[in-house]
Amino acid sequence: MADSSEVGGRKLKNVVQDAVEHWKSETESEAHQIFRSSAGHQAKTVMPQTVNPDEETVPGIIHPGSTGVIYCSDRASANGFRYATQHEWANLGQGAPEAGPIPGGSERPNSIPLPEESLEYAPATGVKDLRTAVANLYNETYRKAKASKYTHENVCIVPGGRTGLSRLASVIGNVYTSYQIPDYTAYDQVLASFRRLVPVPTVLDAEAKYALDIEKLKRDVEGQGFAVVLMSNPRNPTGQVIKGDKLKELVEISRDGATLILDEFYSWYVYPEEGEEFGQSVSSAEFIEDVNEDSVIIVDGLTKNWRLPGWRVCWVVGPKNLITALSQSGSFLDGGASHPLQLASIPMLDPTRVHQDKIALQKHFKAKRDHVLARLDALGLTAHAPPSSTFYIWLDLSSLPPPLNNGLTFFEELLKEKTIVVPGIFFDINPAHRRNLFHSPCHAFVRLSFGPPVEDLDRGLDAIERVLKKVEQGGTIGQGYKKAS
């Protein structure tokens, strides 16, 4: 769909000429050529293409392309990054929050009980007691006044958010699936790998601070026949959030024949504005009328809010009929989450404990956000859409002198300074990999994470300052990048 709208009514000859001219820009950039040489990242251009014979040497196998975090980690390794010496680096690209203790938070887990029952397989849908605890937390937090309540039958435990998305994608039929640009990098691989989903993009407007036009989405659901709408909320990477009446309007779309899949992993990372209290969170669960009739699917887990990314304990919440389908797909896709860790997770979902941790998390991460924004502003790097949620800053580099004014080159220059960020192009959900990188609406951006501890953030910001001074003093930019570890 994206390609047809780009081509429009132009003659094929002109399209091919345009493509050749555009490739010249990528050819002249060392950072872009390194990206293209990575398995799965070669562009398909505007012409049909089968496989790359130099890359696909195993019959029947096609590389899907790596997610942003994996690509960035591989490039960092080529520049000397090792987990044994990661304290020497500033990882502002990580999609995980700091996992250690924070002021006011509950005690961090330091041991895992191993009752005999936990040595057996857990059900593909998850341990019933954990499913019940998840349902109760949503009811207590968002549905106290609702007649319709979640039960364990509305919850499926999955080994990670990506696995939850993969289970969902495997049970979706041949339908148009709406998604937005920019959004979470892993959606690219999900939409490309499960080919019964026909992806249809909408580019969010930077001038409107990436706000979703819900009225337009409603028209598209009816006019274009979208059966599934996929998005993160709060938004990764832009740090924006849909809440209140706007979120209510979005949920109402599920009653017009479309299924909403809402990735709510950052639901606690919502920072209060003037006069608001700490401890509030956001979820579509607040506006669902009937949990088994409204076609709204929530994906969340311990990874971000509970700051336990290594546990891989997450969940999908939705109508009972959906959970049955996810149980069936999980039985052949992944087999289910760790039994001991599921059992250990149950007490962490106690509503009193959760409220305490929400307040502690929001105070701590808001302070880090404000610190990073202030330092960036002092460097002349202003976030035009400052994050009101998540722990990411979507940083526009277009005002910098070329070639530093694009995400891939900025990323490579920072690797020289032992700092990792994520180039914006990874959030340009482009499953066919046809778009020229220089034409991507995300090309001039990077995502900075303020998930790490403050000392890591300052180390990375110091590195950014060194790169900017190097440019100011006429240093060499845009070349000399290490190709392999």
Tab-separated table of C-alpha atoms in Angstrom:
chain	number	residue	atom	x	y	z
A	1	MET	CA	0.000	0.000	0.000
A	2	ALA	CA	2.794	2.441	0.873
A	3	ASP	CA	4.538	1.817	-2.418
A	4	SER	CA	1.468	2.401	-4.559
A	5	SER	CA	0.800	5.736	-2.849
A	6	GLU	CA	4.418	6.788	-3.399
A	7	VAL	CA	4.323	5.787	-7.072
A	8	GLY	CA	0.862	7.248	-7.688
A	9	GLY	CA	0.211	7.771	-11.365
A	10	ARG	CA	3.803	8.333	-12.447
A	11	LYS	CA	5.217	6.275	-15.284
A	12	LEU	CA	7.442	3.361	-14.322
A	13	LYS	CA	10.306	4.871	-16.258
A	14	ASN	CA	10.293	7.978	-14.088
A	15	VAL	CA	10.067	5.868	-10.942
A	16	VAL	CA	13.155	3.869	-11.916
A	17	GLN	CA	15.055	7.073	-12.748
A	18	ASP	CA	14.072	8.523	-9.365
A	19	ALA	CA	15.217	5.364	-7.615
A	20	VAL	CA	18.636	5.488	-9.274
A	21	GLU	CA	19.100	9.128	-8.266
A	22	HIS	CA	18.081	8.422	-4.701
A	23	TRP	CA	20.407	5.441	-4.348
A	24	LYS	CA	23.283	7.732	-5.131
A	25	SER	CA	22.727	9.466	-1.775
A	26	GLU	CA	22.919	6.196	0.131
A	27	THR	CA	25.962	5.091	-1.857
A	28	GLU	CA	27.843	8.189	-0.777
A	29	SER	CA	27.181	7.527	2.927
A	30	GLU	CA	29.394	5.012	4.691
A	31	ALA	CA	26.930	4.655	7.573
A	32	HIS	CA	24.082	3.828	5.180
A	33	GLN	CA	26.156	1.290	3.280
A	34	ILE	CA	27.046	-0.522	6.500
A	35	PHE	CA	23.334	-0.697	7.285
A	36	ARG	CA	22.462	-2.020	3.821
A	37	SER	CA	25.187	-4.683	4.008
A	38	SER	CA	23.687	-6.169	7.164
A	39	ALA	CA	21.642	-9.331	6.522
A	40	GLY	CA	18.016	-8.577	5.703
A	41	HIS	CA	18.481	-4.831	5.179
A	42	GLN	CA	19.021	-4.656	1.439
A	43	ALA	CA	16.358	-2.512	-0.201
A	44	LYS	CA	13.885	-4.057	-2.620
A	45	THR	CA	13.683	-0.766	-4.626
A	46	VAL	CA	10.571	-0.367	-6.764
A	47	MET	CA	11.098	-3.505	-8.840
A	48	PRO	CA	10.081	-7.067	-7.903
A	49	GLN	CA	12.920	-9.006	-6.293
A	50	THR	CA	13.252	-12.600	-5.137
A	51	VAL	CA	16.276	-13.177	-2.926
A	52	ASN	CA	19.830	-11.910	-2.664
A	53	PRO	CA	21.972	-14.913	-3.693
A	54	ASP	CA	25.010	-13.654	-1.777
A	55	GLU	CA	23.020	-13.391	1.449
A	56	GLU	CA	20.538	-16.261	1.233
A	57	THR	CA	22.776	-19.319	0.965
A	58	VAL	CA	20.467	-21.734	2.807
A	59	PRO	CA	17.675	-22.895	0.470
A	60	GLY	CA	14.277	-21.507	1.400
A	61	ILE	CA	15.587	-19.103	4.069
A	62	ILE	CA	15.137	-15.310	3.875
A	63	HIS	CA	16.589	-12.919	6.452
A	64	PRO	CA	13.798	-10.796	7.987
A	65	GLY	CA	16.129	-7.967	9.050
A	66	SER	CA	17.107	-7.221	12.617
A	67	THR	CA	15.296	-4.980	15.069
A	68	GLY	CA	16.892	-1.668	15.937
A	69	VAL	CA	18.272	-2.812	19.268
A	70	ILE	CA	19.893	-5.919	17.749
A	71	TYR	CA	21.460	-3.972	14.881
A	72	CYS	CA	22.767	-1.330	17.265
A	73	SER	CA	24.173	-3.956	19.623
A	74	ASP	CA	25.951	-5.699	16.728
A	75	ARG	CA	27.447	-2.421	15.524
A	76	ALA	CA	28.504	-1.569	19.082
A	77	SER	CA	30.220	-4.976	19.336
A	78	ALA	CA	32.118	-4.172	16.141
A	79	ASN	CA	33.351	-1.051	17.941
A	80	GLY	CA	34.509	-2.900	21.039
A	81	PHE	CA	31.369	-3.104	23.188
A	82	ARG	CA	31.342	-6.162	25.450
A	83	TYR	CA	28.901	-6.929	28.244
A	84	ALA	CA	31.859	-7.606	30.536
A	85	THR	CA	33.034	-4.010	30.011
A	86	GLN	CA	29.685	-2.316	29.391
A	87	HIS	CA	30.297	0.075	32.320
A	88	GLU	CA	32.718	1.891	30.002
A	89	TRP	CA	29.884	2.566	27.569
A	90	ALA	CA	26.739	4.684	27.713
A	91	ASN	CA	23.851	2.685	26.321
A	92	LEU	CA	21.221	5.295	25.506
A	93	GLY	CA	19.742	2.906	22.984
A	94	GLN	CA	18.509	0.286	25.393
A	95	GLY	CA	14.788	-0.390	25.391
A	96	ALA	CA	14.858	-1.353	29.054
A	97	PRO	CA	14.708	0.667	32.275
A	98	GLU	CA	17.335	0.431	34.970
A	99	ALA	CA	16.581	-2.715	36.954
A	100	GLY	CA	18.140	-1.826	40.321
A	101	PRO	CA	16.513	-0.230	43.380
A	102	ILE	CA	15.122	3.309	43.098
A	103	PRO	CA	14.072	5.710	45.886
A	104	GLY	CA	10.692	4.808	47.360
A	105	GLY	CA	10.301	1.606	45.362
A	106	SER	CA	9.596	-1.815	46.805
A	107	GLU	CA	12.454	-4.219	47.474
A	108	ARG	CA	13.911	-5.802	44.347
A	109	PRO	CA	13.658	-9.608	44.048
A	110	ASN	CA	16.915	-11.421	44.817
A	111	SER	CA	15.817	-15.060	44.843
A	112	ILE	CA	13.278	-17.289	43.101
A	113	PRO	CA	11.408	-20.072	44.993
A	114	LEU	CA	11.390	-23.438	43.235
A	115	PRO	CA	8.440	-25.482	44.496
A	116	GLU	CA	8.227	-28.951	43.017
A	117	GLU	CA	5.261	-27.997	40.824
A	118	SER	CA	7.382	-25.360	39.100
A	119	LEU	CA	9.660	-28.041	37.681
A	120	GLU	CA	6.873	-29.114	35.336
A	121	TYR	CA	5.686	-27.355	32.191
A	122	ALA	CA	3.287	-24.506	32.827
A	123	PRO	CA	0.120	-24.328	30.698
A	124	ALA	CA	0.591	-22.546	27.355
A	125	THR	CA	-1.944	-19.963	28.577
A	126	GLY	CA	-0.050	-19.441	31.831
A	127	VAL	CA	-0.412	-20.275	35.517
A	128	LYS	CA	-4.010	-19.714	36.589
A	129	ASP	CA	-3.118	-17.844	39.787
A	130	LEU	CA	-0.981	-15.353	37.852
A	131	ARG	CA	-3.691	-14.893	35.236
A	132	THR	CA	-6.141	-14.188	38.052
A	133	ALA	CA	-3.732	-11.686	39.640
A	134	VAL	CA	-3.391	-9.836	36.323
A	135	ALA	CA	-7.186	-9.721	35.878
A	136	ASN	CA	-7.673	-8.472	39.439
A	137	LEU	CA	-5.087	-5.713	38.991
A	138	TYR	CA	-6.855	-4.375	35.890
A	139	ASN	CA	-10.227	-4.563	37.639
A	140	GLU	CA	-8.918	-2.779	40.730
A	141	THR	CA	-7.069	-0.094	38.780
A	142	TYR	CA	-9.404	0.632	35.872
A	143	ARG	CA	-12.739	-1.160	36.247
A	144	LYS	CA	-14.068	-0.659	39.791
A	145	ALA	CA	-17.301	0.919	38.555
A	146	LYS	CA	-17.766	-1.472	35.634
A	147	ALA	CA	-20.226	-4.361	35.696
A	148	SER	CA	-18.067	-6.364	33.306
A	149	LYS	CA	-14.887	-7.595	34.957
A	150	TYR	CA	-11.835	-9.480	33.737
A	151	THR	CA	-11.230	-13.040	34.962
A	152	HIS	CA	-8.343	-15.429	34.395
A	153	GLU	CA	-10.121	-16.477	31.180
A	154	ASN	CA	-9.316	-13.030	29.736
A	155	VAL	CA	-5.564	-13.333	30.355
A	156	CYS	CA	-2.813	-15.238	28.552
A	157	ILE	CA	0.712	-15.247	30.004
A	158	VAL	CA	3.457	-15.082	27.358
A	159	PRO	CA	7.285	-15.196	27.468
A	160	GLY	CA	7.855	-11.577	26.433
A	161	GLY	CA	6.014	-8.858	24.578
A	162	ARG	CA	7.348	-9.863	21.166
A	163	THR	CA	6.069	-13.371	21.760
A	164	GLY	CA	2.670	-11.959	22.633
A	165	LEU	CA	2.652	-10.004	19.371
A	166	SER	CA	3.773	-13.098	17.441
A	167	ARG	CA	1.003	-15.206	18.956
A	168	LEU	CA	-1.493	-12.526	18.008
A	169	ALA	CA	-0.150	-12.193	14.473
A	170	SER	CA	-0.366	-15.959	13.996
A	171	VAL	CA	-4.122	-15.998	14.666
A	172	ILE	CA	-5.032	-12.957	12.555
A	173	GLY	CA	-6.501	-13.773	9.147
A	174	ASN	CA	-5.927	-12.149	5.749
A	175	VAL	CA	-6.838	-8.591	6.719
A	176	TYR	CA	-5.755	-4.988	6.332
A	177	THR	CA	-3.742	-3.976	9.383
A	178	SER	CA	-3.328	-0.287	10.195
A	179	TYR	CA	-0.163	0.946	11.854
A	180	GLN	CA	1.546	4.304	12.348
A	181	ILE	CA	4.975	5.719	11.624
A	182	PRO	CA	6.973	6.096	13.796
A	183	ASP	CA	6.250	3.212	16.136
A	184	TYR	CA	7.897	0.273	17.900
A	185	THR	CA	10.653	-1.251	15.761
A	186	ALA	CA	9.592	-4.905	16.273
A	187	TYR	CA	6.273	-4.285	14.483
A	188	ASP	CA	8.286	-4.198	11.262
A	189	GLN	CA	9.404	-7.813	11.668
A	190	VAL	CA	5.979	-8.990	12.877
A	191	LEU	CA	4.198	-7.443	9.896
A	192	ALA	CA	6.813	-8.757	7.473
A	193	SER	CA	6.970	-12.305	8.868
A	194	PHE	CA	3.250	-13.013	9.233
A	195	ARG	CA	2.209	-12.316	5.682
A	196	ARG	CA	-1.507	-12.813	6.135
A	197	LEU	CA	-1.472	-9.327	7.684
A	198	VAL	CA	-1.636	-6.702	4.935
A	199	PRO	CA	0.128	-3.660	6.433
A	200	VAL	CA	-1.248	-0.179	5.719
A	201	PRO	CA	0.779	2.753	7.132
A	202	THR	CA	-0.190	6.195	8.386
A	203	VAL	CA	2.612	8.730	8.855
A	204	LEU	CA	2.033	10.780	11.997
A	205	ASP	CA	2.624	14.530	11.696
A	206	ALA	CA	5.661	15.854	13.535
A	207	GLU	CA	4.137	19.354	13.552
A	208	ALA	CA	1.132	17.944	15.444
A	209	LYS	CA	3.520	16.295	17.925
A	210	TYR	CA	2.673	12.879	16.500
A	211	ALA	CA	-0.928	12.986	17.690
A	212	LEU	CA	-3.175	10.290	16.236
A	213	ASP	CA	-6.052	11.667	14.163
A	214	ILE	CA	-8.772	9.427	15.557
A	215	GLU	CA	-11.494	10.820	13.302
A	216	LYS	CA	-9.410	9.978	10.242
A	217	LEU	CA	-8.736	6.512	11.647
A	218	LYS	CA	-12.477	5.979	12.041
A	219	ARG	CA	-13.015	6.958	8.407
A	220	ASP	CA	-10.237	4.633	7.293
A	221	VAL	CA	-11.655	1.706	9.265
A	222	GLU	CA	-14.903	2.153	7.372
A	223	GLY	CA	-13.575	3.284	4.001
A	224	GLN	CA	-10.475	1.105	3.667
A	225	GLY	CA	-11.768	-1.852	5.640
A	226	PHE	CA	-9.124	-2.000	8.344
A	227	ALA	CA	-9.820	-5.099	10.444
A	228	VAL	CA	-6.884	-4.616	12.845
A	229	VAL	CA	-5.271	-1.473	14.275
A	230	LEU	CA	-1.853	-1.961	15.896
A	231	MET	CA	-0.104	0.697	17.981
A	232	SER	CA	1.849	1.391	21.146
A	233	ASN	CA	0.300	3.616	23.804
A	234	PRO	CA	2.147	5.302	25.458
A	235	ARG	CA	4.132	5.740	22.269
A	236	ASN	CA	7.537	4.274	21.552
A	237	PRO	CA	9.638	6.150	20.309
A	238	THR	CA	7.992	9.601	20.469
A	239	GLY	CA	7.090	9.591	24.175
A	240	GLN	CA	3.536	10.781	23.525
A	241	VAL	CA	0.372	9.261	25.002
A	242	ILE	CA	-3.326	8.953	24.152
A	243	LYS	CA	-5.430	9.234	27.304
A	244	GLY	CA	-8.738	10.488	28.664
A	245	ASP	CA	-11.472	11.239	26.144
A	246	LYS	CA	-9.156	10.595	23.198
A	247	LEU	CA	-8.416	7.098	24.451
A	248	LYS	CA	-12.133	6.545	24.982
A	249	GLU	CA	-12.770	7.522	21.343
A	250	LEU	CA	-10.067	5.138	20.221
A	251	VAL	CA	-11.595	2.235	22.166
A	252	GLU	CA	-14.970	2.972	20.568
A	253	ILE	CA	-13.485	2.032	17.195
A	254	SER	CA	-13.503	-1.574	18.403
A	255	ARG	CA	-17.316	-1.449	18.276
A	256	ASP	CA	-17.268	-0.508	14.589
A	257	GLY	CA	-15.805	-3.753	13.286
A	258	ALA	CA	-12.075	-3.351	13.945
A	259	THR	CA	-9.847	-5.041	16.519
A	260	LEU	CA	-7.446	-2.795	18.462
A	261	ILE	CA	-4.114	-4.236	19.543
A	262	LEU	CA	-2.631	-1.818	22.060
A	263	ASP	CA	0.920	-2.296	23.267
A	264	GLU	CA	0.700	-0.716	26.732
A	265	PHE	CA	4.134	-1.608	28.101
A	266	TYR	CA	4.812	1.989	29.206
A	267	SER	CA	1.468	2.434	30.974
A	268	TRP	CA	3.117	3.551	34.242
A	269	TYR	CA	5.542	5.964	32.571
A	270	VAL	CA	3.038	8.806	32.393
A	271	TYR	CA	4.386	11.968	33.986
A	272	PRO	CA	1.971	14.244	35.829
A	273	GLU	CA	1.450	17.765	34.604
A	274	GLU	CA	0.963	20.775	36.888
A	275	GLY	CA	-1.666	19.969	39.526
A	276	GLU	CA	-1.801	16.230	38.756
A	277	GLU	CA	-0.832	13.510	41.217
A	278	PHE	CA	1.881	10.906	40.886
A	279	GLY	CA	0.756	7.296	40.688
A	280	GLN	CA	-1.713	7.510	37.797
A	281	SER	CA	-1.413	5.155	34.838
A	282	VAL	CA	-3.112	4.764	31.479
A	283	SER	CA	-4.871	1.802	29.871
A	284	SER	CA	-7.627	1.192	27.367
A	285	ALA	CA	-9.110	-1.161	29.999
A	286	GLU	CA	-10.656	1.925	31.607
A	287	PHE	CA	-12.969	2.508	28.635
A	288	ILE	CA	-13.893	-1.036	27.617
A	289	GLU	CA	-17.590	-1.707	28.254
A	290	ASP	CA	-17.803	-5.488	27.963
A	291	VAL	CA	-14.502	-7.351	28.277
A	292	ASN	CA	-15.738	-10.174	26.050
A	293	GLU	CA	-17.508	-8.053	23.433
A	294	ASP	CA	-15.236	-5.056	22.836
A	295	SER	CA	-12.453	-6.140	20.457
A	296	VAL	CA	-9.599	-4.551	22.385
A	297	ILE	CA	-6.410	-6.502	23.050
A	298	ILE	CA	-3.860	-5.267	25.603
A	299	VAL	CA	-0.226	-6.400	25.655
A	300	ASP	CA	1.823	-5.595	28.781
A	301	GLY	CA	4.030	-7.260	31.368
A	302	LEU	CA	6.804	-7.052	33.930
A	303	THR	CA	9.418	-5.866	31.431
A	304	LYS	CA	9.039	-2.076	31.678
A	305	ASN	CA	6.691	-1.125	34.522
A	306	TRP	CA	8.058	-3.622	37.030
A	307	ARG	CA	11.558	-3.114	35.594
A	308	LEU	CA	12.211	-6.856	35.190
A	309	PRO	CA	13.147	-7.271	31.513
A	310	GLY	CA	15.144	-10.431	32.180
A	311	TRP	CA	12.137	-12.313	33.534
A	312	ARG	CA	10.252	-12.430	30.213
A	313	VAL	CA	6.885	-12.616	31.988
A	314	CYS	CA	4.225	-10.700	30.079
A	315	TRP	CA	0.556	-11.007	29.228
A	316	VAL	CA	-2.147	-10.473	26.665
A	317	VAL	CA	-5.553	-9.349	27.956
A	318	GLY	CA	-8.675	-9.549	25.817
A	319	PRO	CA	-11.952	-11.362	25.107
A	320	LYS	CA	-12.145	-15.010	26.234
A	321	ASN	CA	-12.426	-16.219	22.659
A	322	LEU	CA	-9.102	-14.589	21.818
A	323	ILE	CA	-7.348	-16.234	24.779
A	324	THR	CA	-8.445	-19.650	23.534
A	325	ALA	CA	-6.860	-18.911	20.152
A	326	LEU	CA	-3.638	-17.669	21.791
A	327	SER	CA	-3.405	-20.848	23.851
A	328	GLN	CA	-3.539	-22.873	20.645
A	329	SER	CA	-0.933	-20.746	18.854
A	330	GLY	CA	1.344	-20.726	21.899
A	331	SER	CA	1.362	-24.493	22.052
A	332	PHE	CA	3.366	-24.628	18.794
A	333	LEU	CA	5.071	-21.203	18.708
A	334	ASP	CA	6.782	-20.902	22.081
A	335	GLY	CA	5.348	-23.340	24.640
A	336	GLY	CA	4.787	-20.718	27.315
A	337	ALA	CA	6.620	-18.655	29.927
A	338	SER	CA	8.920	-19.902	32.692
A	339	HIS	CA	6.901	-21.703	35.378
A	340	PRO	CA	9.033	-20.606	38.399
A	341	LEU	CA	9.087	-16.975	37.284
A	342	GLN	CA	5.327	-16.944	36.772
A	343	LEU	CA	4.823	-18.121	40.344
A	344	ALA	CA	7.344	-15.564	41.636
A	345	SER	CA	5.500	-12.793	39.786
A	346	ILE	CA	2.168	-13.235	41.582
A	347	PRO	CA	2.909	-11.174	44.747
A	348	MET	CA	4.292	-8.332	42.607
A	349	LEU	CA	0.821	-7.663	41.230
A	350	ASP	CA	-0.630	-6.773	44.610
A	351	PRO	CA	-2.441	-3.436	43.994
A	352	THR	CA	-0.957	-1.738	47.087
A	353	ARG	CA	2.567	-2.649	46.086
A	354	VAL	CA	1.881	-1.608	42.500
A	355	HIS	CA	0.672	1.844	43.566
A	356	GLN	CA	3.817	2.391	45.647
A	357	ASP	CA	6.031	1.393	42.738
A	358	LYS	CA	4.147	3.598	40.273
A	359	ILE	CA	4.796	6.677	42.393
A	360	ALA	CA	8.471	5.810	42.895
A	361	LEU	CA	8.990	5.082	39.197
A	362	GLN	CA	7.310	8.259	37.990
A	363	LYS	CA	9.221	10.527	40.363
A	364	HIS	CA	12.549	8.914	39.498
A	365	PHE	CA	12.109	8.820	35.739
A	366	LYS	CA	10.565	12.280	35.515
A	367	ALA	CA	13.658	13.679	37.224
A	368	LYS	CA	15.873	11.842	34.730
A	369	ARG	CA	13.775	13.079	31.809
A	370	ASP	CA	14.041	16.691	32.947
A	371	HIS	CA	17.787	16.328	33.484
A	372	VAL	CA	18.403	14.945	29.984
A	373	LEU	CA	16.163	17.529	28.290
A	374	ALA	CA	17.973	20.342	30.080
A	375	ARG	CA	21.387	19.077	29.002
A	376	LEU	CA	20.257	18.560	25.408
A	377	ASP	CA	18.818	22.062	25.332
A	378	ALA	CA	22.145	23.451	26.538
A	379	LEU	CA	23.775	21.687	23.576
A	380	GLY	CA	21.304	23.251	21.158
A	381	LEU	CA	19.445	19.971	20.636
A	382	THR	CA	15.837	20.711	21.472
A	383	ALA	CA	13.206	17.978	21.510
A	384	HIS	CA	10.324	19.531	19.574
A	385	ALA	CA	7.892	17.015	21.091
A	386	PRO	CA	9.164	16.539	24.669
A	387	PRO	CA	8.053	13.175	26.077
A	388	SER	CA	5.059	13.180	28.394
A	389	SER	CA	5.425	9.409	28.809
A	390	THR	CA	7.804	6.443	28.250
A	391	PHE	CA	11.538	6.887	28.858
A	392	TYR	CA	12.466	7.969	25.340
A	393	ILE	CA	13.311	11.242	23.621
A	394	TRP	CA	12.665	11.453	19.873
A	395	LEU	CA	15.470	13.798	18.900
A	396	ASP	CA	15.412	15.766	15.645
A	397	LEU	CA	18.894	16.175	14.129
A	398	SER	CA	17.861	18.110	11.014
A	399	SER	CA	19.372	21.368	12.280
A	400	LEU	CA	22.858	19.835	12.522
A	401	PRO	CA	25.358	20.266	9.690
A	402	PRO	CA	25.512	17.394	7.176
A	403	PRO	CA	26.341	14.555	7.306
A	404	LEU	CA	25.619	14.544	11.056
A	405	ASN	CA	21.982	15.497	10.413
A	406	ASN	CA	20.740	11.930	9.985
A	407	GLY	CA	20.284	9.156	12.506
A	408	LEU	CA	22.621	6.545	11.016
A	409	THR	CA	25.629	8.861	10.788
A	410	PHE	CA	24.952	10.345	14.242
A	411	PHE	CA	24.758	6.779	15.592
A	412	GLU	CA	28.064	5.737	13.998
A	413	GLU	CA	29.860	8.859	15.250
A	414	LEU	CA	28.675	8.173	18.790
A	415	LEU	CA	29.920	4.575	18.617
A	416	LYS	CA	33.402	6.058	18.287
A	417	GLU	CA	32.713	7.720	21.647
A	418	LYS	CA	31.429	4.480	23.277
A	419	THR	CA	27.805	5.601	23.259
A	420	ILE	CA	24.783	3.847	21.744
A	421	VAL	CA	21.573	5.433	20.442
A	422	VAL	CA	18.997	4.029	17.998
A	423	PRO	CA	18.729	5.562	14.496
A	424	GLY	CA	15.232	6.768	13.726
A	425	ILE	CA	14.856	4.683	10.568
A	426	PHE	CA	14.221	1.589	12.699
A	427	PHE	CA	10.917	3.134	13.756
A	428	ASP	CA	9.869	3.652	10.149
A	429	ILE	CA	7.760	0.490	10.012
A	430	ASN	CA	8.470	-0.499	6.417
A	431	PRO	CA	7.964	-4.282	6.111
A	432	ALA	CA	8.822	-4.495	2.411
A	433	HIS	CA	12.078	-2.497	2.938
A	434	ARG	CA	11.408	-0.593	-0.294
A	435	ARG	CA	11.702	3.010	0.847
A	436	ASN	CA	14.918	4.892	0.211
A	437	LEU	CA	16.396	5.703	3.610
A	438	PHE	CA	16.889	9.362	2.736
A	439	HIS	CA	13.144	9.649	2.092
A	440	SER	CA	12.115	8.117	5.410
A	441	PRO	CA	10.180	10.478	7.706
A	442	CYS	CA	12.377	9.092	10.501
A	443	HIS	CA	15.717	9.595	8.760
A	444	ALA	CA	16.701	12.769	10.644
A	445	PHE	CA	15.932	11.341	14.096
A	446	VAL	CA	17.447	9.206	16.808
A	447	ARG	CA	15.805	7.732	19.868
A	448	LEU	CA	17.560	8.470	23.145
A	449	SER	CA	16.638	6.390	26.173
A	450	PHE	CA	16.718	7.815	29.681
A	451	GLY	CA	16.109	4.323	31.013
A	452	PRO	CA	19.673	3.823	32.317
A	453	PRO	CA	21.010	5.235	35.604
A	454	VAL	CA	21.895	8.940	35.700
A	455	GLU	CA	25.652	8.341	35.585
A	456	ASP	CA	25.231	6.447	32.290
A	457	LEU	CA	23.031	9.218	30.916
A	458	ASP	CA	25.657	11.847	31.693
A	459	ARG	CA	28.394	9.726	30.133
A	460	GLY	CA	26.348	9.543	26.919
A	461	LEU	CA	25.489	13.244	26.945
A	462	ASP	CA	29.170	14.055	27.391
A	463	ALA	CA	29.864	11.950	24.292
A	464	ILE	CA	27.241	13.853	22.296
A	465	GLU	CA	28.880	17.096	23.372
A	466	ARG	CA	32.283	15.824	22.157
A	467	VAL	CA	30.854	14.913	18.745
A	468	LEU	CA	29.239	18.340	18.373
A	469	LYS	CA	32.512	20.066	19.315
A	470	LYS	CA	34.373	17.918	16.804
A	471	VAL	CA	32.062	19.187	14.059
A	472	GLU	CA	32.393	22.753	15.283
A	473	GLN	CA	36.181	22.486	15.112
A	474	GLY	CA	36.145	21.084	11.576
A	475	GLY	CA	36.868	17.455	12.448
A	476	THR	CA	36.245	14.605	10.032
A	477	ILE	CA	32.687	13.269	10.170
A	478	GLY	CA	30.982	10.517	8.208
A	479	GLN	CA	33.808	8.026	7.626
A	480	GLY	CA	36.241	5.700	9.299
A	481	TYR	CA	33.647	3.319	10.734
A	482	LYS	CA	34.638	-0.195	11.800
A	483	LYS	CA	32.990	-2.813	9.634
A	484	ALA	CA	33.245	-5.902	11.858
A	485	SER	CA	34.291	-7.006	15.341
